[in-house]
Amino acid sequence: MSAPSTGPATGPSSNQLDKKSEAWSALFSEPMSELVKRYTASVFFDQRLWRADIAGSLAHAEMLCAQGIISTDDAASIERGMAQITQDIEAGRFEWKLDLEDVHLNIEARLTQLVGDAGKRLHTGRSRNDQVATDVRLWLRDEIDTILPLLGAMQSALVDVADKNVETILPGFTHMQVAQPVSFGHHMLAYVEMFARDAERLVDLRRRVNRLPLGAAALAGTSYPLDRERVARTLGFDGVCQNSLDAVSDRDFALEFSAFASITMVHISRLAEELVLWMSQNFGFIDLADRYCTGSSIMPQKRNPDVAELARGKSGRVVGHLMGLITLMKSQPLTYNKDNQEDKEPLFDTVDTVRDTLRIMAEMVAGIIVKPEAMERAALKGYATATDLADYLVKKGVPFRDAHETVAHAVKTAIGQGVDLSELSLDTLQGFHPGIDASVHEVLTLRGSLNARNVLGGTAPAQVRLQIARHRARLG
Ligand code: ARG
């Protein structure tokens, strides 16, 4: 329920549909209040879909003509009118009217103003329900095609940092406690894996975004002999939605994209968090270029990693949009409901946020300043090579559980002496197990520990190099 008729029920007085009431019927006898008008209108945000709306209309008109439903002259007039509208919107001359509720009615009304009856024939066999679903899918598909290369660029930036830091050692953490030494390159490649999965997800969901609802009309299909496959081909869709009720009411494609974006933003937030920690004086593992930092208005010494913090923070709003969208769809009866108009703002903001964040993070990662000495110093704290000593004993025939226990005693002694395991004398070490010999000291070095993990997916530099080569080949 929505529109009023502003005058007597005689229909539009001119070719110009400048009130949305005139776009549908003479049924209404009372004008809509200004508040309701503003409450129900979407034109101030959905005008963003204008290009998709025009593309969809042109494909529809071309098909109507090919099917003999409208004349060649009408199709030509529609094309001419749409060309004019395109120019006007691009030049910022188009007058968007709140009275005309949304992008669809605004463009259609202007078309009719420009080309007369041909404009009024455009909506034959179509409803705003299948129109809006088509527009959002078209628009989102193009945005996906912008985001996909950004995910690639992000991965490439990380691979470049990895390549320069295969031999850089930092402490690997579990529970935020020093666990085992790892290659910083290996650490960077962990994020490459995450973003590679995100890209896979995006490619996969694109197939489901890229299906054509048009032809479902309001909900039940249409009595005109439409050629939906033809429209799909014209618009570059991979296929046609096969059930008209589902076509107008389905927003899975938006949910899927939003879930993809949330996971990507969560990955970004983890990276951002680590950059923030690593830049803190207490770690001092990296520095970020000045252009990504800000100062403090009160503390002259400060350089704050604002960009990384914001990226971390913006993950919250993207996940929030996913919750909003999924709740929007929950319990909605078939088919189209006005609720669905609420899909746009969260979806638009999600696209903008994930796109801008990927861009800025990739740039920032490319410019990080790595401080290998600080990382290595930190790796020497916390007995990161204790597992290596246990493994050494296992190779001498000690059962792993016994070796684990023996090393715990060694670590306790080292803590008591205030030294690293590698600094315990051979005598002391042999006190823990007679099988220990001079070769143990190599095992207890950070580099020895790294080199030992020469298993597929492990942190040994040889493995990290293999992975870098694999990613480079994949990313092209
Ligand atoms: N502005 C509407 C939306 O975004 C377009 C579809 C409106 N359809 C309708 N029957 N009211 O969902």
Coordinates of C-alpha atoms and ligand atoms in Angstrom, one line a residue:
M1 CA 0.0 0.0 0.0
S2 CA 1.4 3.3 -0.8
A3 CA 0.4 5.8 -3.3
P4 CA -2.1 8.6 -3.4
S5 CA -3.8 10.0 -6.4
T6 CA -3.4 13.7 -6.3
G7 CA -6.4 14.6 -8.5
P8 CA -9.6 13.1 -9.8
A9 CA -9.3 9.6 -11.2
T10 CA -8.8 10.6 -14.8
G11 CA -5.2 9.3 -15.2
P12 CA -2.1 11.2 -16.0
S13 CA -2.9 14.6 -17.4
S14 CA 0.3 14.7 -19.5
N15 CA 3.1 12.4 -20.7
Q16 CA 5.1 13.4 -17.7
L17 CA 4.8 10.9 -14.8
D18 CA 6.1 13.2 -12.1
K19 CA 4.1 11.7 -9.3
K20 CA 4.5 8.0 -8.5
S21 CA 0.8 7.8 -8.0
E22 CA 0.5 8.3 -11.8
A23 CA 2.8 5.4 -12.3
W24 CA 0.3 2.9 -11.1
S25 CA -3.3 3.7 -10.6
A26 CA -6.2 5.9 -10.0
L27 CA -7.3 3.8 -7.1
F28 CA -6.0 6.0 -4.4
S29 CA -8.1 8.9 -3.2
E30 CA -5.8 10.5 -0.6
P31 CA -2.3 11.9 -0.9
M32 CA 0.6 10.3 0.8
S33 CA 1.9 12.3 3.8
E34 CA 5.3 13.8 3.4
L35 CA 6.6 11.6 6.2
V36 CA 5.3 8.4 4.5
K37 CA 6.8 9.6 1.3
R38 CA 10.2 10.0 2.8
Y39 CA 9.9 6.8 4.8
T40 CA 9.1 4.7 1.8
A41 CA 11.3 6.3 -0.7
S42 CA 14.7 4.8 -1.7
V43 CA 15.7 7.1 -4.5
F44 CA 18.4 8.8 -2.4
F45 CA 20.3 5.6 -2.1
D46 CA 19.2 3.4 -4.9
Q47 CA 20.0 5.9 -7.6
R48 CA 23.4 4.3 -7.3
L49 CA 21.8 1.4 -9.4
W50 CA 21.0 3.7 -12.3
R51 CA 23.5 2.2 -14.8
A52 CA 22.3 -1.3 -14.1
D53 CA 18.7 -0.1 -14.3
I54 CA 19.2 1.4 -17.7
A55 CA 21.1 -1.7 -19.0
G56 CA 18.3 -3.9 -17.7
S57 CA 15.7 -1.8 -19.4
L58 CA 17.5 -1.7 -22.7
A59 CA 17.9 -5.4 -22.8
H60 CA 14.3 -5.9 -21.9
A61 CA 13.2 -3.4 -24.6
E62 CA 15.4 -5.0 -27.2
M63 CA 13.8 -8.4 -26.4
L64 CA 10.3 -7.0 -26.4
C65 CA 11.0 -5.7 -29.9
A66 CA 12.6 -9.0 -31.1
Q67 CA 9.5 -10.8 -29.8
G68 CA 7.1 -8.5 -31.6
I69 CA 5.7 -7.2 -28.4
I70 CA 6.7 -3.6 -29.0
S71 CA 7.5 -1.9 -32.4
T72 CA 10.9 -1.2 -33.8
D73 CA 10.1 2.5 -33.5
D74 CA 9.2 2.2 -29.9
A75 CA 12.4 0.3 -29.2
A76 CA 14.5 2.9 -31.0
S77 CA 12.7 5.7 -29.0
I78 CA 13.5 3.9 -25.7
E79 CA 17.1 3.6 -26.7
R80 CA 17.3 7.3 -27.7
G81 CA 15.6 8.4 -24.4
M82 CA 17.9 6.2 -22.3
A83 CA 21.0 7.6 -24.1
Q84 CA 19.8 11.1 -23.1
I85 CA 19.1 10.0 -19.5
T86 CA 22.6 8.4 -19.3
Q87 CA 24.2 11.7 -20.4
D88 CA 22.1 13.7 -18.0
I89 CA 22.9 11.5 -15.0
E90 CA 26.6 11.4 -15.9
A91 CA 26.7 15.2 -16.2
G92 CA 24.8 15.5 -12.9
R93 CA 21.9 17.2 -14.6
F94 CA 19.3 14.5 -13.8
E95 CA 16.7 15.6 -11.4
W96 CA 16.0 12.9 -8.9
K97 CA 12.5 13.2 -7.4
L98 CA 11.5 12.0 -4.0
D99 CA 7.9 11.9 -5.3
L100 CA 9.0 9.2 -7.7
E101 CA 10.1 7.0 -4.9
D102 CA 13.0 5.0 -6.4
V103 CA 15.5 4.8 -9.2
H104 CA 13.2 2.7 -11.4
L105 CA 10.2 5.1 -11.3
N106 CA 12.5 8.1 -11.7
I107 CA 14.1 6.8 -14.8
E108 CA 10.9 5.5 -16.3
A109 CA 9.1 8.7 -15.7
R110 CA 11.9 10.8 -17.3
L111 CA 11.9 8.4 -20.3
T112 CA 8.2 8.9 -20.8
Q113 CA 8.7 12.6 -20.6
L114 CA 11.4 12.4 -23.3
V115 CA 9.8 9.8 -25.7
G116 CA 6.1 9.7 -24.9
D117 CA 4.1 6.5 -25.3
A118 CA 7.2 4.3 -26.1
G119 CA 8.4 5.0 -22.6
K120 CA 5.1 3.8 -21.2
R121 CA 5.4 0.5 -23.1
L122 CA 8.8 -0.3 -21.5
H123 CA 7.2 -1.8 -18.4
T124 CA 5.3 -4.4 -20.5
G125 CA 5.8 -7.9 -19.0
R126 CA 7.9 -6.5 -16.2
S127 CA 7.5 -5.4 -12.5
R128 CA 9.7 -3.4 -10.2
N129 CA 10.0 -6.7 -8.3
D130 CA 12.0 -8.5 -11.0
Q131 CA 13.5 -5.2 -12.1
V132 CA 15.1 -4.4 -8.7
A133 CA 16.3 -7.9 -8.2
T134 CA 18.0 -7.7 -11.7
D135 CA 19.5 -4.3 -11.0
V136 CA 21.1 -5.3 -7.7
R137 CA 22.5 -8.5 -9.2
L138 CA 24.0 -6.7 -12.2
W139 CA 25.4 -4.0 -10.0
L140 CA 26.9 -6.5 -7.5
R141 CA 28.4 -8.6 -10.3
D142 CA 30.3 -5.6 -11.5
E143 CA 31.5 -4.7 -8.0
I144 CA 32.6 -8.3 -7.6
D145 CA 34.7 -7.9 -10.7
T146 CA 36.4 -4.9 -9.1
I147 CA 37.0 -6.6 -5.8
L148 CA 38.4 -9.8 -7.2
P149 CA 41.6 -8.2 -8.5
L150 CA 42.0 -6.3 -5.3
L151 CA 42.1 -9.6 -3.4
G152 CA 44.8 -10.7 -5.9
A153 CA 46.8 -7.5 -5.3
M154 CA 46.6 -8.0 -1.6
Q155 CA 48.0 -11.5 -2.0
S156 CA 50.7 -10.3 -4.2
A157 CA 51.7 -7.6 -1.8
L158 CA 52.0 -10.3 1.0
V159 CA 53.9 -12.6 -1.2
D160 CA 56.4 -9.8 -2.0
V161 CA 57.0 -9.2 1.7
A162 CA 57.3 -13.0 2.2
D163 CA 59.9 -13.3 -0.5
K164 CA 62.1 -10.7 1.2
N165 CA 61.7 -12.4 4.5
V166 CA 62.0 -16.1 4.0
E167 CA 65.0 -16.1 6.4
T168 CA 63.7 -13.6 8.8
I169 CA 62.8 -15.3 12.1
L170 CA 60.1 -14.2 14.5
P171 CA 58.6 -16.0 17.4
G172 CA 55.5 -17.9 16.5
F173 CA 52.8 -17.7 19.1
T174 CA 50.1 -19.9 20.5
H175 CA 47.9 -18.4 23.3
M176 CA 50.1 -15.3 22.7
Q177 CA 52.9 -17.1 24.4
V178 CA 56.1 -17.8 22.5
A179 CA 55.7 -21.2 20.9
Q180 CA 58.3 -22.0 18.1
P181 CA 60.4 -19.9 15.8
V182 CA 58.9 -19.3 12.4
S183 CA 59.9 -17.6 9.2
F184 CA 58.3 -14.2 8.8
G185 CA 57.7 -15.1 5.2
H186 CA 55.8 -18.1 6.3
H187 CA 53.7 -15.9 8.6
M188 CA 52.9 -13.6 5.7
L189 CA 51.9 -16.6 3.5
A190 CA 49.4 -17.7 6.1
Y191 CA 47.4 -14.5 5.2
V192 CA 47.9 -15.3 1.5
E193 CA 46.1 -18.6 2.1
M194 CA 43.2 -16.8 3.8
F195 CA 42.8 -14.2 1.0
A196 CA 43.1 -17.0 -1.6
R197 CA 40.2 -18.8 0.0
D198 CA 38.2 -15.5 0.1
A199 CA 38.9 -15.1 -3.7
E200 CA 37.7 -18.7 -4.2
R201 CA 34.5 -18.0 -2.3
L202 CA 33.9 -14.8 -4.3
V203 CA 34.4 -16.6 -7.7
D204 CA 32.0 -19.3 -6.5
L205 CA 29.2 -17.0 -5.3
R206 CA 29.5 -14.8 -8.4
R207 CA 27.9 -17.7 -10.3
R208 CA 24.8 -17.5 -8.1
V209 CA 24.7 -13.7 -8.3
N210 CA 24.9 -13.8 -12.0
R211 CA 21.4 -15.2 -12.8
L212 CA 18.5 -13.3 -14.3
P213 CA 15.3 -12.6 -12.4
L214 CA 13.7 -10.5 -15.2
G215 CA 10.7 -12.2 -16.7
A216 CA 9.4 -13.3 -13.3
A217 CA 7.4 -10.0 -13.4
A218 CA 5.6 -9.3 -10.1
L219 CA 5.8 -12.9 -8.9
A220 CA 4.1 -15.4 -11.2
G221 CA 5.7 -14.8 -14.5
T222 CA 4.0 -13.0 -17.4
S223 CA 1.5 -13.7 -20.1
Y224 CA 3.7 -12.0 -22.7
P225 CA 5.9 -14.3 -24.8
L226 CA 9.2 -13.1 -23.3
D227 CA 12.5 -14.6 -24.3
R228 CA 14.3 -14.6 -21.0
E229 CA 17.4 -16.4 -22.3
R230 CA 17.9 -13.7 -24.8
V231 CA 17.8 -11.0 -22.0
A232 CA 20.2 -13.1 -20.0
R233 CA 22.7 -13.3 -22.9
T234 CA 22.4 -9.6 -23.6
L235 CA 23.2 -8.7 -20.0
G236 CA 26.0 -11.3 -19.6
F237 CA 24.1 -13.4 -17.1
D238 CA 25.2 -17.1 -16.8
G239 CA 21.6 -18.3 -16.5
V240 CA 18.0 -17.5 -15.7
C241 CA 16.3 -17.8 -12.3
Q242 CA 14.0 -20.9 -12.8
N243 CA 11.2 -20.1 -10.4
S244 CA 9.4 -16.8 -10.7
L245 CA 8.5 -16.7 -7.0
D246 CA 12.0 -17.3 -5.9
A247 CA 13.4 -14.9 -8.5
V248 CA 11.6 -11.9 -7.0
S249 CA 12.1 -12.8 -3.4
D250 CA 15.5 -14.4 -3.2
R251 CA 18.3 -12.3 -1.6
D252 CA 20.7 -15.2 -1.0
F253 CA 23.1 -13.7 -3.4
A254 CA 23.4 -10.6 -1.2
L255 CA 23.7 -12.7 2.0
E256 CA 26.4 -14.8 0.4
F257 CA 28.3 -11.7 -0.7
S258 CA 27.9 -10.2 2.7
A259 CA 29.2 -13.4 4.3
F260 CA 32.2 -13.4 2.0
A261 CA 32.9 -9.8 2.9
S262 CA 32.6 -10.5 6.6
I263 CA 35.1 -13.4 6.4
T264 CA 37.4 -11.2 4.3
M265 CA 37.1 -8.3 6.8
V266 CA 37.8 -10.7 9.7
H267 CA 41.0 -11.8 7.9
I268 CA 41.9 -8.2 7.4
S269 CA 41.2 -7.5 11.1
R270 CA 43.6 -10.2 12.2
L271 CA 46.3 -8.9 10.0
A272 CA 45.6 -5.3 11.1
E273 CA 45.7 -6.4 14.7
E274 CA 49.1 -8.0 14.3
L275 CA 50.5 -4.9 12.5
V276 CA 49.2 -2.8 15.4
L277 CA 50.9 -5.1 18.0
W278 CA 54.1 -5.5 16.0
M279 CA 54.4 -1.7 15.7
S280 CA 54.0 -1.2 19.4
Q281 CA 57.2 -0.4 21.2
N282 CA 56.8 -3.6 23.2
F283 CA 57.3 -5.6 20.1
G284 CA 59.0 -3.3 17.7
F285 CA 58.9 -5.9 15.0
I286 CA 57.9 -3.6 12.2
D287 CA 57.2 0.0 11.3
L288 CA 54.5 1.4 9.1
A289 CA 55.2 4.2 6.7
D290 CA 54.3 7.7 8.0
R291 CA 51.6 8.1 5.5
Y292 CA 49.5 5.4 7.2
C293 CA 50.0 6.9 10.7
T294 CA 48.8 9.9 12.5
G295 CA 50.1 11.9 15.4
S296 CA 48.5 12.8 18.7
S297 CA 47.2 16.3 19.5
I298 CA 48.6 16.1 23.0
M299 CA 51.5 13.6 23.0
P300 CA 54.2 14.9 20.7
Q301 CA 56.1 11.6 20.6
K302 CA 53.1 9.5 19.2
R303 CA 52.8 7.8 15.8
N304 CA 49.6 5.9 15.8
P305 CA 48.7 3.1 13.3
D306 CA 45.3 4.6 12.6
V307 CA 44.8 3.0 9.2
A308 CA 45.3 -0.5 10.6
E309 CA 43.1 0.2 13.6
L310 CA 40.3 1.5 11.4
A311 CA 40.6 -1.5 9.1
R312 CA 40.2 -3.7 12.2
G313 CA 37.3 -1.6 13.4
K314 CA 35.5 -1.6 10.1
S315 CA 35.3 -5.3 10.2
G316 CA 32.6 -4.7 12.8
R317 CA 30.3 -2.8 10.5
V318 CA 30.6 -5.3 7.8
V319 CA 29.8 -8.2 10.1
G320 CA 26.9 -6.0 11.4
H321 CA 25.5 -5.7 7.9
L322 CA 25.6 -9.4 7.5
M323 CA 23.5 -9.8 10.7
G324 CA 21.2 -7.0 9.4
L325 CA 20.7 -8.7 6.0
I326 CA 20.2 -12.2 7.3
T327 CA 17.7 -10.9 9.8
L328 CA 15.9 -9.0 7.1
M329 CA 15.3 -12.2 5.2
K330 CA 14.4 -14.3 8.2
S331 CA 10.7 -15.3 8.2
Q332 CA 9.8 -13.2 5.2
P333 CA 6.9 -14.9 3.5
L334 CA 7.1 -15.4 -0.3
T335 CA 7.4 -13.4 -2.4
Y336 CA 8.5 -9.8 -2.7
N337 CA 8.0 -7.7 0.4
K338 CA 8.9 -4.0 0.8
D339 CA 11.3 -5.2 3.5
N340 CA 13.7 -6.1 0.7
Q341 CA 14.2 -2.4 0.0
E342 CA 16.3 -2.5 3.2
D343 CA 18.9 -4.7 1.5
K344 CA 20.6 -1.9 -0.4
E345 CA 22.2 0.4 2.2
P346 CA 24.0 -2.5 4.0
L347 CA 25.0 -4.1 0.8
F348 CA 26.3 -0.8 -0.7
D349 CA 28.3 0.0 2.5
T350 CA 29.7 -3.5 2.6
V351 CA 31.0 -3.2 -1.0
D352 CA 32.5 0.2 -0.3
T353 CA 34.1 -0.9 2.9
V354 CA 35.6 -4.1 1.7
R355 CA 36.8 -2.5 -1.5
D356 CA 38.5 0.5 0.2
T357 CA 39.9 -1.6 3.0
L358 CA 41.5 -4.1 0.6
R359 CA 43.0 -1.3 -1.4
I360 CA 44.5 0.5 1.5
M361 CA 45.7 -2.6 3.4
A362 CA 47.5 -3.9 0.3
E363 CA 49.3 -0.6 -0.1
M364 CA 50.2 -0.5 3.5
V365 CA 51.5 -4.1 3.6
A366 CA 53.6 -3.4 0.5
G367 CA 55.4 -0.6 2.5
I368 CA 55.9 -2.2 5.8
I369 CA 59.4 -1.8 7.3
V370 CA 60.5 -5.1 8.8
K371 CA 63.0 -5.2 11.7
P372 CA 64.6 -8.6 11.7
E373 CA 66.9 -8.1 14.7
A374 CA 64.0 -7.2 17.0
M375 CA 62.0 -10.2 15.7
E376 CA 65.0 -12.5 16.3
R377 CA 65.7 -11.1 19.7
A378 CA 62.1 -11.8 20.7
A379 CA 62.3 -15.4 19.3
L380 CA 65.2 -16.0 21.6
K381 CA 63.0 -15.3 24.6
G382 CA 60.6 -17.9 25.8
Y383 CA 62.5 -21.1 25.0
A384 CA 61.1 -21.4 21.5
T385 CA 63.4 -24.3 20.7
A386 CA 62.3 -26.6 23.5
T387 CA 60.4 -28.8 21.1
D388 CA 63.5 -29.2 19.1
L389 CA 65.4 -30.5 22.1
A390 CA 62.6 -33.0 22.7
D391 CA 62.6 -34.1 19.0
Y392 CA 66.4 -34.5 19.3
L393 CA 66.0 -36.9 22.2
V394 CA 63.3 -38.8 20.3
K395 CA 65.8 -39.3 17.5
K396 CA 68.1 -40.8 20.2
G397 CA 65.4 -43.4 21.0
V398 CA 63.7 -41.6 23.9
P399 CA 59.9 -42.0 23.8
F400 CA 58.3 -38.5 23.0
R401 CA 56.4 -38.2 26.3
D402 CA 59.6 -38.9 28.3
A403 CA 61.5 -36.5 26.1
H404 CA 58.9 -33.8 26.8
E405 CA 59.3 -34.3 30.5
T406 CA 63.1 -34.2 30.4
V407 CA 63.0 -31.0 28.4
A408 CA 60.6 -29.4 30.9
H409 CA 63.3 -30.0 33.5
A410 CA 66.0 -28.4 31.3
V411 CA 63.8 -25.4 30.7
K412 CA 63.3 -25.0 34.4
T413 CA 67.0 -25.1 35.0
A414 CA 67.6 -22.5 32.2
I415 CA 65.0 -20.2 33.7
G416 CA 66.7 -20.6 37.1
Q417 CA 70.1 -19.6 35.5
G418 CA 68.5 -16.8 33.4
V419 CA 69.8 -18.3 30.1
D420 CA 68.5 -19.7 26.9
L421 CA 68.5 -23.5 26.4
S422 CA 71.3 -23.1 23.9
E423 CA 73.4 -21.4 26.5
L424 CA 73.3 -24.4 28.9
S425 CA 76.6 -26.1 29.0
L426 CA 76.9 -29.5 27.4
D427 CA 77.6 -31.0 30.9
T428 CA 74.4 -29.6 32.2
L429 CA 72.4 -30.9 29.2
Q430 CA 74.0 -34.3 29.5
G431 CA 72.8 -34.3 33.1
F432 CA 69.3 -34.5 31.7
H433 CA 70.1 -37.3 29.3
P434 CA 73.4 -39.1 28.7
G435 CA 72.7 -39.4 25.0
I436 CA 73.0 -35.7 24.4
D437 CA 76.2 -34.7 22.6
A438 CA 77.8 -31.6 21.1
S439 CA 75.5 -31.7 18.0
V440 CA 72.7 -30.5 20.3
H441 CA 73.7 -26.9 20.1
E442 CA 73.0 -26.6 16.4
V443 CA 69.5 -28.1 17.1
L444 CA 68.9 -25.5 19.7
T445 CA 69.5 -22.5 17.4
L446 CA 66.6 -20.7 15.8
R447 CA 67.8 -21.4 12.4
G448 CA 68.3 -25.1 13.2
S449 CA 64.7 -25.2 14.4
L450 CA 63.4 -23.5 11.3
N451 CA 65.4 -25.8 8.9
A452 CA 64.2 -28.9 10.7
R453 CA 60.5 -28.2 9.8
N454 CA 61.0 -29.2 6.2
V455 CA 57.7 -30.8 5.8
L456 CA 55.1 -29.7 3.2
G457 CA 53.4 -26.6 4.6
G458 CA 56.2 -26.2 7.3
T459 CA 58.2 -23.1 8.1
A460 CA 61.6 -24.3 6.8
P461 CA 62.9 -21.7 4.3
A462 CA 63.1 -24.4 1.6
Q463 CA 59.3 -25.0 2.0
V464 CA 58.5 -21.3 2.2
R465 CA 60.4 -20.8 -1.1
L466 CA 58.3 -23.6 -2.7
Q467 CA 55.1 -21.9 -1.5
I468 CA 56.2 -18.5 -2.8
A469 CA 56.8 -20.0 -6.2
R470 CA 53.4 -21.7 -6.2
H471 CA 51.6 -18.5 -5.2
R472 CA 53.5 -16.5 -7.9
A473 CA 52.5 -19.0 -10.5
R474 CA 48.9 -18.9 -9.4
L475 CA 48.6 -15.1 -9.0
G476 CA 50.4 -14.5 -12.4
Ligands
ARG1 N1 12.4 0.3 -4.4 C1 11.9 -1.1 -4.4 C2 13.0 -1.9 -3.7 O1 14.1 -1.5 -3.6 C3 11.6 -1.6 -5.7 C4 10.6 -2.6 -5.8 C5 9.3 -2.1 -5.3 N2 8.3 -3.0 -5.7 C6 7.1 -2.8 -5.1 N3 6.2 -3.6 -5.5 N4 6.8 -1.9 -4.2 O2 12.8 -3.1 -3.3

